[in-house]
Amino acid sequence: YYLLIMINKDTKLFGSFSRKAGSVGCKLFNTCFKFDDLNAIYKSFSVENISNAVKSAKCLNFSGFAVSMPFKTQIIPLLDEIDDIVKRTNSCNTVILLKKNTGDYKLCGYNTDYMAVHTYLSQLILSGILKKNITILGNGSYSGTVQICCKELGIKYNLITRKDWDTIPLIENTVVFNCTPVTNIIIKSNNYFIDCINTTETGNKLAKIQASIQ
């Protein structure tokens, strides 16, 4: 109700584009907008074509949008400017639209996933949970971001993909990071499991860190 009475011609539009839209970002950002008394609204969208979604965002005067799987790499050629982290990871999940004097938009891309993962893994190192090794599940754009973080933090990693997925039950005494949309992964209890899916406990923590930076 609050959002309905505050929306007007000056309301800033933000959103997220993914294959399957969720509500976590909507709850978080709209709560923050309300708390800070900002005239803005955030809405998630399920899209099949990221190029068409970008055109729509420009047409509707979006101020920015998030990008989720599977578009984090596909979005890069559509951007006008990317930061160094996007260049290193070849992944972008945050886009800011800056209006130019011509009336068109300049699209600037960032990777706040990297910042969140780097923060989270650093906390695990400091706590002693993460020591020297980690096992990463998946080899998509999010996995690539985690791999870059591990290299920069001096963490050795083992990569498990579809071809050796059946070896997961054999993993013992390490940190396991699921970077795929696969749910209900069964691992031994002597592992520390990090799941990127934002409906899980660890995924929700990562999502909150990422969104606070975003």
PDB file of C-alpha atoms in Angstrom:
ATOM      1  CA  TYR A   1       0.000   0.000   0.000  1.00  0.00           C
ATOM      2  CA  TYR A   2       2.796   2.386   0.896  1.00  0.00           C
ATOM      3  CA  LEU A   3       4.475   1.815  -2.461  1.00  0.00           C
ATOM      4  CA  LEU A   4       1.242   2.406  -4.331  1.00  0.00           C
ATOM      5  CA  ILE A   5       0.649   5.842  -2.816  1.00  0.00           C
ATOM      6  CA  MET A   6       4.249   6.999  -3.293  1.00  0.00           C
ATOM      7  CA  ILE A   7       4.613   6.077  -6.985  1.00  0.00           C
ATOM      8  CA  ASN A   8       4.437   9.088  -9.298  1.00  0.00           C
ATOM      9  CA  LYS A   9       6.023  10.453 -12.464  1.00  0.00           C
ATOM     10  CA  ASP A  10       9.356  10.933 -10.672  1.00  0.00           C
ATOM     11  CA  THR A  11       9.596   7.414  -9.241  1.00  0.00           C
ATOM     12  CA  LYS A  12      12.898   5.749 -10.155  1.00  0.00           C
ATOM     13  CA  LEU A  13      12.648   2.272 -11.633  1.00  0.00           C
ATOM     14  CA  PHE A  14      15.003  -0.580 -10.737  1.00  0.00           C
ATOM     15  CA  GLY A  15      14.682  -4.282 -11.404  1.00  0.00           C
ATOM     16  CA  SER A  16      16.311  -7.607 -12.173  1.00  0.00           C
ATOM     17  CA  PHE A  17      16.360  -9.792 -15.281  1.00  0.00           C
ATOM     18  CA  SER A  18      16.675 -13.564 -15.041  1.00  0.00           C
ATOM     19  CA  ARG A  19      15.287 -16.694 -16.668  1.00  0.00           C
ATOM     20  CA  LYS A  20      13.155 -17.305 -13.585  1.00  0.00           C
ATOM     21  CA  ALA A  21      12.314 -14.274 -11.447  1.00  0.00           C
ATOM     22  CA  GLY A  22      12.378 -14.458  -7.658  1.00  0.00           C
ATOM     23  CA  SER A  23      11.171 -12.171  -4.882  1.00  0.00           C
ATOM     24  CA  VAL A  24      14.233 -11.849  -2.612  1.00  0.00           C
ATOM     25  CA  GLY A  25      15.512  -8.713  -4.349  1.00  0.00           C
ATOM     26  CA  CYS A  26      12.047  -7.173  -4.406  1.00  0.00           C
ATOM     27  CA  LYS A  27      11.623  -7.587  -0.655  1.00  0.00           C
ATOM     28  CA  LEU A  28      15.107  -6.335   0.160  1.00  0.00           C
ATOM     29  CA  PHE A  29      15.295  -3.297  -2.116  1.00  0.00           C
ATOM     30  CA  ASN A  30      11.723  -2.093  -1.634  1.00  0.00           C
ATOM     31  CA  THR A  31      12.171  -2.375   2.140  1.00  0.00           C
ATOM     32  CA  CYS A  32      15.353  -0.287   1.881  1.00  0.00           C
ATOM     33  CA  PHE A  33      13.642   2.279  -0.344  1.00  0.00           C
ATOM     34  CA  LYS A  34      10.855   2.612   2.219  1.00  0.00           C
ATOM     35  CA  PHE A  35      13.281   2.832   5.155  1.00  0.00           C
ATOM     36  CA  ASP A  36      15.357   5.557   3.463  1.00  0.00           C
ATOM     37  CA  ASP A  37      12.254   7.337   2.131  1.00  0.00           C
ATOM     38  CA  LEU A  38      13.387   7.021  -1.488  1.00  0.00           C
ATOM     39  CA  ASN A  39      10.965   7.520  -4.356  1.00  0.00           C
ATOM     40  CA  ALA A  40      11.924   4.279  -6.108  1.00  0.00           C
ATOM     41  CA  ILE A  41      10.575   0.821  -6.811  1.00  0.00           C
ATOM     42  CA  TYR A  42      12.224  -2.526  -7.623  1.00  0.00           C
ATOM     43  CA  LYS A  43      10.588  -5.342  -9.633  1.00  0.00           C
ATOM     44  CA  SER A  44      12.008  -8.682 -10.817  1.00  0.00           C
ATOM     45  CA  PHE A  45      11.308  -9.914 -14.365  1.00  0.00           C
ATOM     46  CA  SER A  46      11.472 -13.321 -16.037  1.00  0.00           C
ATOM     47  CA  VAL A  47      12.964 -12.862 -19.510  1.00  0.00           C
ATOM     48  CA  GLU A  48      14.068 -15.090 -22.371  1.00  0.00           C
ATOM     49  CA  ASN A  49      16.094 -12.528 -24.298  1.00  0.00           C
ATOM     50  CA  ILE A  50      18.474 -10.216 -22.414  1.00  0.00           C
ATOM     51  CA  SER A  51      18.928  -7.916 -25.424  1.00  0.00           C
ATOM     52  CA  ASN A  52      15.184  -7.210 -25.548  1.00  0.00           C
ATOM     53  CA  ALA A  53      15.174  -6.707 -21.770  1.00  0.00           C
ATOM     54  CA  VAL A  54      17.919  -4.071 -22.063  1.00  0.00           C
ATOM     55  CA  LYS A  55      15.982  -2.271 -24.796  1.00  0.00           C
ATOM     56  CA  SER A  56      12.923  -2.259 -22.544  1.00  0.00           C
ATOM     57  CA  ALA A  57      14.938  -0.895 -19.606  1.00  0.00           C
ATOM     58  CA  LYS A  58      16.160   1.978 -21.803  1.00  0.00           C
ATOM     59  CA  CYS A  59      12.684   2.654 -23.157  1.00  0.00           C
ATOM     60  CA  LEU A  60      11.153   2.739 -19.663  1.00  0.00           C
ATOM     61  CA  ASN A  61      13.932   4.960 -18.246  1.00  0.00           C
ATOM     62  CA  PHE A  62      15.246   2.445 -15.718  1.00  0.00           C
ATOM     63  CA  SER A  63      17.919   3.784 -13.374  1.00  0.00           C
ATOM     64  CA  GLY A  64      19.537   0.372 -13.016  1.00  0.00           C
ATOM     65  CA  PHE A  65      18.962  -3.363 -13.003  1.00  0.00           C
ATOM     66  CA  ALA A  66      20.444  -6.620 -11.756  1.00  0.00           C
ATOM     67  CA  VAL A  67      21.271  -9.519 -14.057  1.00  0.00           C
ATOM     68  CA  SER A  68      20.988 -13.131 -12.947  1.00  0.00           C
ATOM     69  CA  MET A  69      21.569 -16.556 -14.496  1.00  0.00           C
ATOM     70  CA  PRO A  70      21.985 -17.264 -17.332  1.00  0.00           C
ATOM     71  CA  PHE A  71      22.645 -13.731 -18.629  1.00  0.00           C
ATOM     72  CA  LYS A  72      25.691 -12.586 -16.637  1.00  0.00           C
ATOM     73  CA  THR A  73      28.073 -13.106 -19.556  1.00  0.00           C
ATOM     74  CA  GLN A  74      25.579 -12.439 -22.361  1.00  0.00           C
ATOM     75  CA  ILE A  75      24.950  -8.919 -21.026  1.00  0.00           C
ATOM     76  CA  ILE A  76      28.586  -7.765 -21.425  1.00  0.00           C
ATOM     77  CA  PRO A  77      28.572  -7.015 -25.203  1.00  0.00           C
ATOM     78  CA  LEU A  78      25.462  -4.867 -24.657  1.00  0.00           C
ATOM     79  CA  LEU A  79      27.224  -2.541 -22.204  1.00  0.00           C
ATOM     80  CA  ASP A  80      29.053   0.704 -22.929  1.00  0.00           C
ATOM     81  CA  GLU A  81      31.446   0.497 -19.996  1.00  0.00           C
ATOM     82  CA  ILE A  82      32.581  -2.253 -17.631  1.00  0.00           C
ATOM     83  CA  ASP A  83      34.795  -2.122 -14.574  1.00  0.00           C
ATOM     84  CA  ASP A  84      37.994  -4.091 -14.018  1.00  0.00           C
ATOM     85  CA  ILE A  85      36.242  -6.840 -12.024  1.00  0.00           C
ATOM     86  CA  VAL A  86      33.878  -7.572 -14.914  1.00  0.00           C
ATOM     87  CA  LYS A  87      36.882  -7.757 -17.242  1.00  0.00           C
ATOM     88  CA  ARG A  88      38.667 -10.213 -14.926  1.00  0.00           C
ATOM     89  CA  THR A  89      35.636 -12.436 -14.284  1.00  0.00           C
ATOM     90  CA  ASN A  90      33.827 -12.080 -17.637  1.00  0.00           C
ATOM     91  CA  SER A  91      30.643 -11.753 -15.593  1.00  0.00           C
ATOM     92  CA  CYS A  92      28.326  -8.835 -14.859  1.00  0.00           C
ATOM     93  CA  ASN A  93      25.329  -8.816 -12.526  1.00  0.00           C
ATOM     94  CA  THR A  94      24.732  -5.081 -11.969  1.00  0.00           C
ATOM     95  CA  VAL A  95      24.008  -2.390 -14.546  1.00  0.00           C
ATOM     96  CA  ILE A  96      23.601   1.332 -13.943  1.00  0.00           C
ATOM     97  CA  LEU A  97      21.962   3.502 -16.632  1.00  0.00           C
ATOM     98  CA  LEU A  98      23.355   7.022 -16.966  1.00  0.00           C
ATOM     99  CA  LYS A  99      21.440   9.438 -19.173  1.00  0.00           C
ATOM    100  CA  LYS A 100      23.604  11.280 -21.704  1.00  0.00           C
ATOM    101  CA  ASN A 101      23.061  14.768 -23.110  1.00  0.00           C
ATOM    102  CA  THR A 102      21.783  13.160 -26.307  1.00  0.00           C
ATOM    103  CA  GLY A 103      18.927  11.587 -24.346  1.00  0.00           C
ATOM    104  CA  ASP A 104      20.310   8.093 -24.850  1.00  0.00           C
ATOM    105  CA  TYR A 105      21.723   5.959 -22.040  1.00  0.00           C
ATOM    106  CA  LYS A 106      25.213   4.853 -21.127  1.00  0.00           C
ATOM    107  CA  LEU A 107      25.149   1.367 -19.586  1.00  0.00           C
ATOM    108  CA  CYS A 108      27.824   0.709 -16.956  1.00  0.00           C
ATOM    109  CA  GLY A 109      28.413  -2.852 -15.748  1.00  0.00           C
ATOM    110  CA  TYR A 110      29.711  -4.152 -12.419  1.00  0.00           C
ATOM    111  CA  ASN A 111      30.133  -7.503 -10.675  1.00  0.00           C
ATOM    112  CA  THR A 112      28.872  -7.232  -7.106  1.00  0.00           C
ATOM    113  CA  ASP A 113      28.784 -11.056  -6.929  1.00  0.00           C
ATOM    114  CA  TYR A 114      32.580 -10.924  -6.853  1.00  0.00           C
ATOM    115  CA  MET A 115      32.571  -8.405  -4.017  1.00  0.00           C
ATOM    116  CA  ALA A 116      30.125 -10.525  -1.992  1.00  0.00           C
ATOM    117  CA  VAL A 117      31.981 -13.811  -2.569  1.00  0.00           C
ATOM    118  CA  HIS A 118      35.337 -12.180  -1.774  1.00  0.00           C
ATOM    119  CA  THR A 119      33.874 -10.813   1.481  1.00  0.00           C
ATOM    120  CA  TYR A 120      32.250 -14.125   2.433  1.00  0.00           C
ATOM    121  CA  LEU A 121      35.328 -16.271   1.723  1.00  0.00           C
ATOM    122  CA  SER A 122      37.562 -13.786   3.554  1.00  0.00           C
ATOM    123  CA  GLN A 123      35.324 -14.155   6.615  1.00  0.00           C
ATOM    124  CA  LEU A 124      35.626 -17.960   6.425  1.00  0.00           C
ATOM    125  CA  ILE A 125      39.424 -17.675   6.238  1.00  0.00           C
ATOM    126  CA  LEU A 126      39.535 -15.395   9.278  1.00  0.00           C
ATOM    127  CA  SER A 127      37.266 -17.765  11.236  1.00  0.00           C
ATOM    128  CA  GLY A 128      39.454 -20.767  10.361  1.00  0.00           C
ATOM    129  CA  ILE A 129      36.667 -22.608   8.517  1.00  0.00           C
ATOM    130  CA  LEU A 130      38.365 -22.168   5.142  1.00  0.00           C
ATOM    131  CA  LYS A 131      42.054 -23.042   5.211  1.00  0.00           C
ATOM    132  CA  LYS A 132      43.749 -24.054   1.972  1.00  0.00           C
ATOM    133  CA  ASN A 133      41.282 -25.905  -0.239  1.00  0.00           C
ATOM    134  CA  ILE A 134      37.758 -25.606  -1.580  1.00  0.00           C
ATOM    135  CA  THR A 135      35.631 -27.665  -3.974  1.00  0.00           C
ATOM    136  CA  ILE A 136      33.566 -25.666  -6.472  1.00  0.00           C
ATOM    137  CA  LEU A 137      30.497 -27.220  -8.092  1.00  0.00           C
ATOM    138  CA  GLY A 138      29.719 -25.985 -11.611  1.00  0.00           C
ATOM    139  CA  ASN A 139      31.610 -24.050 -14.248  1.00  0.00           C
ATOM    140  CA  GLY A 140      29.250 -21.206 -15.223  1.00  0.00           C
ATOM    141  CA  SER A 141      29.696 -17.448 -14.780  1.00  0.00           C
ATOM    142  CA  TYR A 142      29.139 -17.521 -10.994  1.00  0.00           C
ATOM    143  CA  SER A 143      31.641 -20.347 -10.650  1.00  0.00           C
ATOM    144  CA  GLY A 144      34.119 -18.298 -12.691  1.00  0.00           C
ATOM    145  CA  THR A 145      33.698 -15.433 -10.240  1.00  0.00           C
ATOM    146  CA  VAL A 146      34.323 -17.778  -7.278  1.00  0.00           C
ATOM    147  CA  GLN A 147      37.401 -19.196  -9.015  1.00  0.00           C
ATOM    148  CA  ILE A 148      38.862 -15.704  -9.512  1.00  0.00           C
ATOM    149  CA  CYS A 149      38.228 -14.902  -5.827  1.00  0.00           C
ATOM    150  CA  CYS A 150      39.977 -18.106  -4.777  1.00  0.00           C
ATOM    151  CA  LYS A 151      43.016 -17.340  -6.914  1.00  0.00           C
ATOM    152  CA  GLU A 152      43.265 -13.835  -5.488  1.00  0.00           C
ATOM    153  CA  LEU A 153      42.865 -15.112  -1.904  1.00  0.00           C
ATOM    154  CA  GLY A 154      45.429 -17.874  -2.397  1.00  0.00           C
ATOM    155  CA  ILE A 155      42.910 -20.702  -2.066  1.00  0.00           C
ATOM    156  CA  LYS A 156      43.429 -23.884  -4.068  1.00  0.00           C
ATOM    157  CA  TYR A 157      40.249 -25.256  -5.593  1.00  0.00           C
ATOM    158  CA  ASN A 158      38.957 -28.447  -7.149  1.00  0.00           C
ATOM    159  CA  LEU A 159      36.297 -28.070  -9.843  1.00  0.00           C
ATOM    160  CA  ILE A 160      33.425 -30.524 -10.263  1.00  0.00           C
ATOM    161  CA  THR A 161      31.241 -30.289 -13.374  1.00  0.00           C
ATOM    162  CA  ARG A 162      28.605 -32.464 -15.020  1.00  0.00           C
ATOM    163  CA  LYS A 163      31.140 -35.027 -16.204  1.00  0.00           C
ATOM    164  CA  ASP A 164      32.226 -35.905 -12.663  1.00  0.00           C
ATOM    165  CA  TRP A 165      29.093 -34.861 -10.729  1.00  0.00           C
ATOM    166  CA  ASP A 166      28.704 -38.367  -9.319  1.00  0.00           C
ATOM    167  CA  THR A 167      31.884 -37.883  -7.245  1.00  0.00           C
ATOM    168  CA  ILE A 168      30.199 -35.325  -4.940  1.00  0.00           C
ATOM    169  CA  PRO A 169      29.201 -37.939  -2.288  1.00  0.00           C
ATOM    170  CA  LEU A 170      32.911 -38.837  -1.961  1.00  0.00           C
ATOM    171  CA  ILE A 171      34.009 -35.335  -0.891  1.00  0.00           C
ATOM    172  CA  GLU A 172      35.221 -35.107   2.713  1.00  0.00           C
ATOM    173  CA  ASN A 173      36.528 -32.520   5.197  1.00  0.00           C
ATOM    174  CA  THR A 174      36.535 -29.461   2.985  1.00  0.00           C
ATOM    175  CA  VAL A 175      34.486 -26.441   1.988  1.00  0.00           C
ATOM    176  CA  VAL A 176      32.063 -27.109  -0.880  1.00  0.00           C
ATOM    177  CA  PHE A 177      30.650 -24.182  -2.856  1.00  0.00           C
ATOM    178  CA  ASN A 178      27.626 -24.912  -5.060  1.00  0.00           C
ATOM    179  CA  CYS A 179      27.658 -22.448  -7.969  1.00  0.00           C
ATOM    180  CA  THR A 180      24.810 -24.104  -9.877  1.00  0.00           C
ATOM    181  CA  PRO A 181      20.984 -23.917  -9.716  1.00  0.00           C
ATOM    182  CA  VAL A 182      20.906 -27.607  -8.737  1.00  0.00           C
ATOM    183  CA  THR A 183      18.982 -28.125  -5.485  1.00  0.00           C
ATOM    184  CA  ASN A 184      19.071 -30.819  -2.798  1.00  0.00           C
ATOM    185  CA  ILE A 185      22.735 -31.698  -3.250  1.00  0.00           C
ATOM    186  CA  ILE A 186      23.725 -34.390  -0.769  1.00  0.00           C
ATOM    187  CA  ILE A 187      27.219 -34.128   0.745  1.00  0.00           C
ATOM    188  CA  LYS A 188      28.860 -35.638   3.828  1.00  0.00           C
ATOM    189  CA  SER A 189      28.244 -33.790   7.085  1.00  0.00           C
ATOM    190  CA  ASN A 190      31.975 -33.255   7.712  1.00  0.00           C
ATOM    191  CA  ASN A 191      32.013 -30.687   4.895  1.00  0.00           C
ATOM    192  CA  TYR A 192      31.109 -26.997   5.154  1.00  0.00           C
ATOM    193  CA  PHE A 193      28.524 -26.378   2.426  1.00  0.00           C
ATOM    194  CA  ILE A 194      28.007 -23.008   0.742  1.00  0.00           C
ATOM    195  CA  ASP A 195      25.006 -22.838  -1.597  1.00  0.00           C
ATOM    196  CA  CYS A 196      24.595 -19.895  -3.977  1.00  0.00           C
ATOM    197  CA  ILE A 197      20.821 -20.457  -4.241  1.00  0.00           C
ATOM    198  CA  ASN A 198      19.337 -17.490  -2.389  1.00  0.00           C
ATOM    199  CA  THR A 199      16.551 -19.491  -0.716  1.00  0.00           C
ATOM    200  CA  THR A 200      19.161 -21.438   1.300  1.00  0.00           C
ATOM    201  CA  GLU A 201      20.786 -20.143   4.506  1.00  0.00           C
ATOM    202  CA  THR A 202      24.209 -19.471   2.988  1.00  0.00           C
ATOM    203  CA  GLY A 203      22.714 -18.294  -0.296  1.00  0.00           C
ATOM    204  CA  ASN A 204      20.593 -15.781   1.584  1.00  0.00           C
ATOM    205  CA  LYS A 205      23.681 -14.468   3.401  1.00  0.00           C
ATOM    206  CA  LEU A 206      25.521 -14.069   0.098  1.00  0.00           C
ATOM    207  CA  ALA A 207      22.475 -12.391  -1.461  1.00  0.00           C
ATOM    208  CA  LYS A 208      22.259  -9.877   1.374  1.00  0.00           C
ATOM    209  CA  ILE A 209      25.966  -9.015   1.160  1.00  0.00           C
ATOM    210  CA  GLN A 210      25.706  -8.686  -2.620  1.00  0.00           C
ATOM    211  CA  ALA A 211      22.532  -6.601  -2.494  1.00  0.00           C
ATOM    212  CA  SER A 212      23.943  -4.256   0.156  1.00  0.00           C
ATOM    213  CA  ILE A 213      26.865  -3.526  -2.194  1.00  0.00           C
ATOM    214  CA  GLN A 214      24.547  -3.298  -5.192  1.00  0.00           C
TER     215      GLN A 214
END
